[in-house]
Coordinates of N, CA and C in Angstrom, one line a residue:
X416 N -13.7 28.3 57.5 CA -12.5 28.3 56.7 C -12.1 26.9 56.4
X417 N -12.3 25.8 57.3 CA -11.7 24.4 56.7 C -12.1 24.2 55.9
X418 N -14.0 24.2 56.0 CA -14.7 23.8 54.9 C -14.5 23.9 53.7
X419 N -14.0 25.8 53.2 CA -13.8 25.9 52.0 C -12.3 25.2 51.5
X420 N -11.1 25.2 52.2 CA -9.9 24.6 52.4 C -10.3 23.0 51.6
X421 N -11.2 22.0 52.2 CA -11.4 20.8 52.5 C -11.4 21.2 50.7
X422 N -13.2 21.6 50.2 CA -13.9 21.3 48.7 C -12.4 22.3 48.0
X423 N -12.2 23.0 48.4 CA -10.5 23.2 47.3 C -9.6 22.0 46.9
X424 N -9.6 20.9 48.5 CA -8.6 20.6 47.9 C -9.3 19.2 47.3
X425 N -10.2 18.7 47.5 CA -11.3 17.5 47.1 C -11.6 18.3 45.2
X426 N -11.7 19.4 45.1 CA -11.7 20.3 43.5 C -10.5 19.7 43.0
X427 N -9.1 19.8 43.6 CA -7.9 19.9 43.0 C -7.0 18.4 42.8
X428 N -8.2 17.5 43.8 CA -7.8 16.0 43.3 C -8.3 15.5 42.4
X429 N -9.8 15.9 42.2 CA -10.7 15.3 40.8 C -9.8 16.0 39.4
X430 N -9.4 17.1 39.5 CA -9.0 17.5 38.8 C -8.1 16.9 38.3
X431 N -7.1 16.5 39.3 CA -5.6 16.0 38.9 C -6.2 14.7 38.4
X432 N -7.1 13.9 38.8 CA -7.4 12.5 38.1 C -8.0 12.7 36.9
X433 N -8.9 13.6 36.9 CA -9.5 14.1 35.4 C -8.0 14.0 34.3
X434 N -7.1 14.8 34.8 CA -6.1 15.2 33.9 C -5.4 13.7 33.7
X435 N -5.0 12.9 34.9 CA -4.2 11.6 34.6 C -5.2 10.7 33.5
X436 N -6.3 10.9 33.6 CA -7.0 9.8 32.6 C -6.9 10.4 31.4
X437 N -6.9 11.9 31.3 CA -6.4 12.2 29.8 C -5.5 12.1 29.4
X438 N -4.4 11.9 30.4 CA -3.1 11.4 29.7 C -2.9 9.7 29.4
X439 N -4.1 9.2 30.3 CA -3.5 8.1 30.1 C -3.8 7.8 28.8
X440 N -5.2 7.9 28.0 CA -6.0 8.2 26.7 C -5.3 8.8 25.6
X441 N -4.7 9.6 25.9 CA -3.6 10.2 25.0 C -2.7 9.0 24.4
X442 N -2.2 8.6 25.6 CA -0.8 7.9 25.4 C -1.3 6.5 24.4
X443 N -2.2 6.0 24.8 CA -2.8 4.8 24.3 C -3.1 5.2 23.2
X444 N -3.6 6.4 22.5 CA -4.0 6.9 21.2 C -2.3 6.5 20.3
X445 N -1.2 7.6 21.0 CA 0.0 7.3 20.4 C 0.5 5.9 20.8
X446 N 0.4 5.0 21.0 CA 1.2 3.7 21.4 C 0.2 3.0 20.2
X447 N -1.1 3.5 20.1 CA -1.5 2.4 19.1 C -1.1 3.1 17.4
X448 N -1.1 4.0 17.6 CA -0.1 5.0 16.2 C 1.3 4.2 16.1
X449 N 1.9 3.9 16.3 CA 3.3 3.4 16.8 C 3.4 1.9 16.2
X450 N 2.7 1.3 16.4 CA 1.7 -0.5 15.7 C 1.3 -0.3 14.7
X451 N 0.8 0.6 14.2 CA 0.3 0.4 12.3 C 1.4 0.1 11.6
X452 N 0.8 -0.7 10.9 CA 1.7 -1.0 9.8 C 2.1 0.0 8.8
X453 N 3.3 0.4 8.0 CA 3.3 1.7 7.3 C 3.4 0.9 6.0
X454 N 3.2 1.8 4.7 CA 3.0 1.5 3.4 C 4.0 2.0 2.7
X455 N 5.4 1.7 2.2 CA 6.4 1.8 1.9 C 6.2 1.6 0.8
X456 N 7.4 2.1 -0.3 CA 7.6 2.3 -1.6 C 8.0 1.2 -2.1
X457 N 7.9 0.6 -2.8 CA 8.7 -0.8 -3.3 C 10.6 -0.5 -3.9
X458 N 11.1 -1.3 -3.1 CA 12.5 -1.4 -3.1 C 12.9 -1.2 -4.5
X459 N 13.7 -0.8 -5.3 CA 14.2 -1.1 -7.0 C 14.5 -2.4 -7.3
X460 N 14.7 -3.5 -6.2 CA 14.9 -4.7 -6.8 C 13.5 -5.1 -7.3
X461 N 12.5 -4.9 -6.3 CA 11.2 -5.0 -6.9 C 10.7 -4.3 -8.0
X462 N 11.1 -3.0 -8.1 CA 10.4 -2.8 -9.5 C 11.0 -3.1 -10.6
X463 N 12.0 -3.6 -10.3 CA 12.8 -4.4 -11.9 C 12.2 -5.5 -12.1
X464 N 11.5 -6.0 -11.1 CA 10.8 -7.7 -11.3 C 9.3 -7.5 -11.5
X465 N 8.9 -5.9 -11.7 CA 7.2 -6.0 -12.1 C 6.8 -6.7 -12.9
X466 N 5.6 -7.1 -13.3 CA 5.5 -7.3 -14.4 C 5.7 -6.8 -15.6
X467 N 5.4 -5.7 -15.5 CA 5.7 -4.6 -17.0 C 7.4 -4.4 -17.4
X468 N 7.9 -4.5 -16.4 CA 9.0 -4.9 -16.7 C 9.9 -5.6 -16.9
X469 N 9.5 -6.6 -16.7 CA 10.6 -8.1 -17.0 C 9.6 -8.8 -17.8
X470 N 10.8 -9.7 -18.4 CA 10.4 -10.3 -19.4 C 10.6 -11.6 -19.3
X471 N 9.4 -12.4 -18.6 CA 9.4 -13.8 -18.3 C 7.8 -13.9 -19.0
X472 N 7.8 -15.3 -18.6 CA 6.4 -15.8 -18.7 C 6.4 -15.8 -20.6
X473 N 5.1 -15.4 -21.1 CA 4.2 -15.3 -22.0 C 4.9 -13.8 -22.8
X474 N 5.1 -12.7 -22.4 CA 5.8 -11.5 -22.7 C 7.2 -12.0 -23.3
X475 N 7.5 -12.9 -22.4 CA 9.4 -12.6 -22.6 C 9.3 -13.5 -24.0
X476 N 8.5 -14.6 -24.3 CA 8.2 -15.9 -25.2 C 8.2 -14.8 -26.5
X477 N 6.7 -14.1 -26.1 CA 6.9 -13.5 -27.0 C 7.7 -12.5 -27.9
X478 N 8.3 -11.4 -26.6 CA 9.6 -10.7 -27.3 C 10.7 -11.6 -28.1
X479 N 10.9 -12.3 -27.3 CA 11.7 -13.8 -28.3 C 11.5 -13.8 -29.7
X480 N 10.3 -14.1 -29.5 CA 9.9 -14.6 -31.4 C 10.0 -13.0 -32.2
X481 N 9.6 -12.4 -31.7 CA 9.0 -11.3 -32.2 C 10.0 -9.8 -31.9
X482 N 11.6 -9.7 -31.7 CA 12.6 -8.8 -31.2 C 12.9 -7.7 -31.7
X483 N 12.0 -7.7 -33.0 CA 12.0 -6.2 -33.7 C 11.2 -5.3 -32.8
X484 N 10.2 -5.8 -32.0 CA 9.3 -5.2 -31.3 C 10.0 -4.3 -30.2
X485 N 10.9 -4.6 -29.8 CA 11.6 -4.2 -28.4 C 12.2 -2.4 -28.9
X486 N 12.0 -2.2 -30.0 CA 12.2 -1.1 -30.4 C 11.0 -0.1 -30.5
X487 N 9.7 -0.9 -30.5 CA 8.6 0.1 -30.2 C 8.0 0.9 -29.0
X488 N 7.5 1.6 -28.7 CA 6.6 2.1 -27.4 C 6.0 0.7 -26.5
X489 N 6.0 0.7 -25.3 CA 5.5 -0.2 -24.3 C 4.2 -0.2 -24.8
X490 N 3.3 0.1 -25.0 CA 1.9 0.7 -25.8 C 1.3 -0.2 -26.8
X491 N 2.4 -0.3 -28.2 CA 2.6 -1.0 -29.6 C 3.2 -2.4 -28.8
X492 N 4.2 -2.9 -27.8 CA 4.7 -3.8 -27.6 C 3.1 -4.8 -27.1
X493 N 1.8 -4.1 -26.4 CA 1.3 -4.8 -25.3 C -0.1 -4.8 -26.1
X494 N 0.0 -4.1 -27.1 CA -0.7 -4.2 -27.9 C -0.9 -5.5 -29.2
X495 N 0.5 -6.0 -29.5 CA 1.2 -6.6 -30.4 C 0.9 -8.2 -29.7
X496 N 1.2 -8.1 -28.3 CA 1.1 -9.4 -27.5 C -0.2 -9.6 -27.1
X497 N -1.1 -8.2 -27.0 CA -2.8 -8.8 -27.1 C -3.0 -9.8 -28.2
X498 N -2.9 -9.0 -29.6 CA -3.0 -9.7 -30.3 C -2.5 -11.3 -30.3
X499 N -0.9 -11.5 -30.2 CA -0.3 -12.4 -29.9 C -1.6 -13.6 -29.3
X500 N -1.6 -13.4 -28.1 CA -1.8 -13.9 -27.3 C -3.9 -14.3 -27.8
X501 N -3.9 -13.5 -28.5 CA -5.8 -14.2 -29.3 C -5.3 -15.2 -30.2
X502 N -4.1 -15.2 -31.2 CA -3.4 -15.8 -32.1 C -3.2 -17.7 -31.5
X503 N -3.0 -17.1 -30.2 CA -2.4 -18.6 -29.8 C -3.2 -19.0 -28.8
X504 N -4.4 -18.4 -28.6 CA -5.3 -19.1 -27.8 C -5.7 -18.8 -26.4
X505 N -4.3 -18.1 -26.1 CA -4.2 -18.0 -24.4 C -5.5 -16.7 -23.4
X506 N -5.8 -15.9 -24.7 CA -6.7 -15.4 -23.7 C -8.5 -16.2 -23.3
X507 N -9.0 -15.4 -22.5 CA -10.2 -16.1 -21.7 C -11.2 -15.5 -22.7
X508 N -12.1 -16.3 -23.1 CA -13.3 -16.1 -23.9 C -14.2 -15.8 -23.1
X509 N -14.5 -14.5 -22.9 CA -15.9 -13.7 -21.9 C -17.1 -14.6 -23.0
X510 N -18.0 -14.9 -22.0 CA -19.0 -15.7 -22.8 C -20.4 -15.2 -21.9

């Protein structure tokens, strides 16, 4: 009767250590979940300063000259400044 007593309770320590190393495994799984970096939406101040939507640079130059435009589709506007922009030199000649 000890003997079986003894391997019960030598069964019921591996066991409990079996179990603490899965917890410990676990926890390290969630602690390193907890450290990623998350991918957040861009604030509204940023998307008023996209580029599609502000008008600096080369775009704003050109709505300037050209302010009838501000009345057409974003589409006809980027279309108008392609052209623009072969007009005055500024695009890259694929060669």
């Amino acid at each position: 009767m000890p003997e079986t007593a003894l391997i019960a309770l030598y069964t019921i320590i591996v066991l409990l250590v079996l179990i603490l190393v899965a917890l410990i495994r676990i926890g390290s799984k969630f602690k390193g979940i907890g450290h990623r970096p998350t991918v957040s939406e861009p604030s509204s101040s940023e998307k008023e300063t996209a580029p599609e939507t502000s008008h600096d640079g080369a775009f704003g130059k050109f709505l300037g000259e050209h302010p009838e435009l501000l009345a057409l589709k974003k589409s006809e506007q980027f279309a108008a400044f392609r052209a623009w922009r072969k007009e005055q030199g500024l695009n890259w000649e694929g060669k």
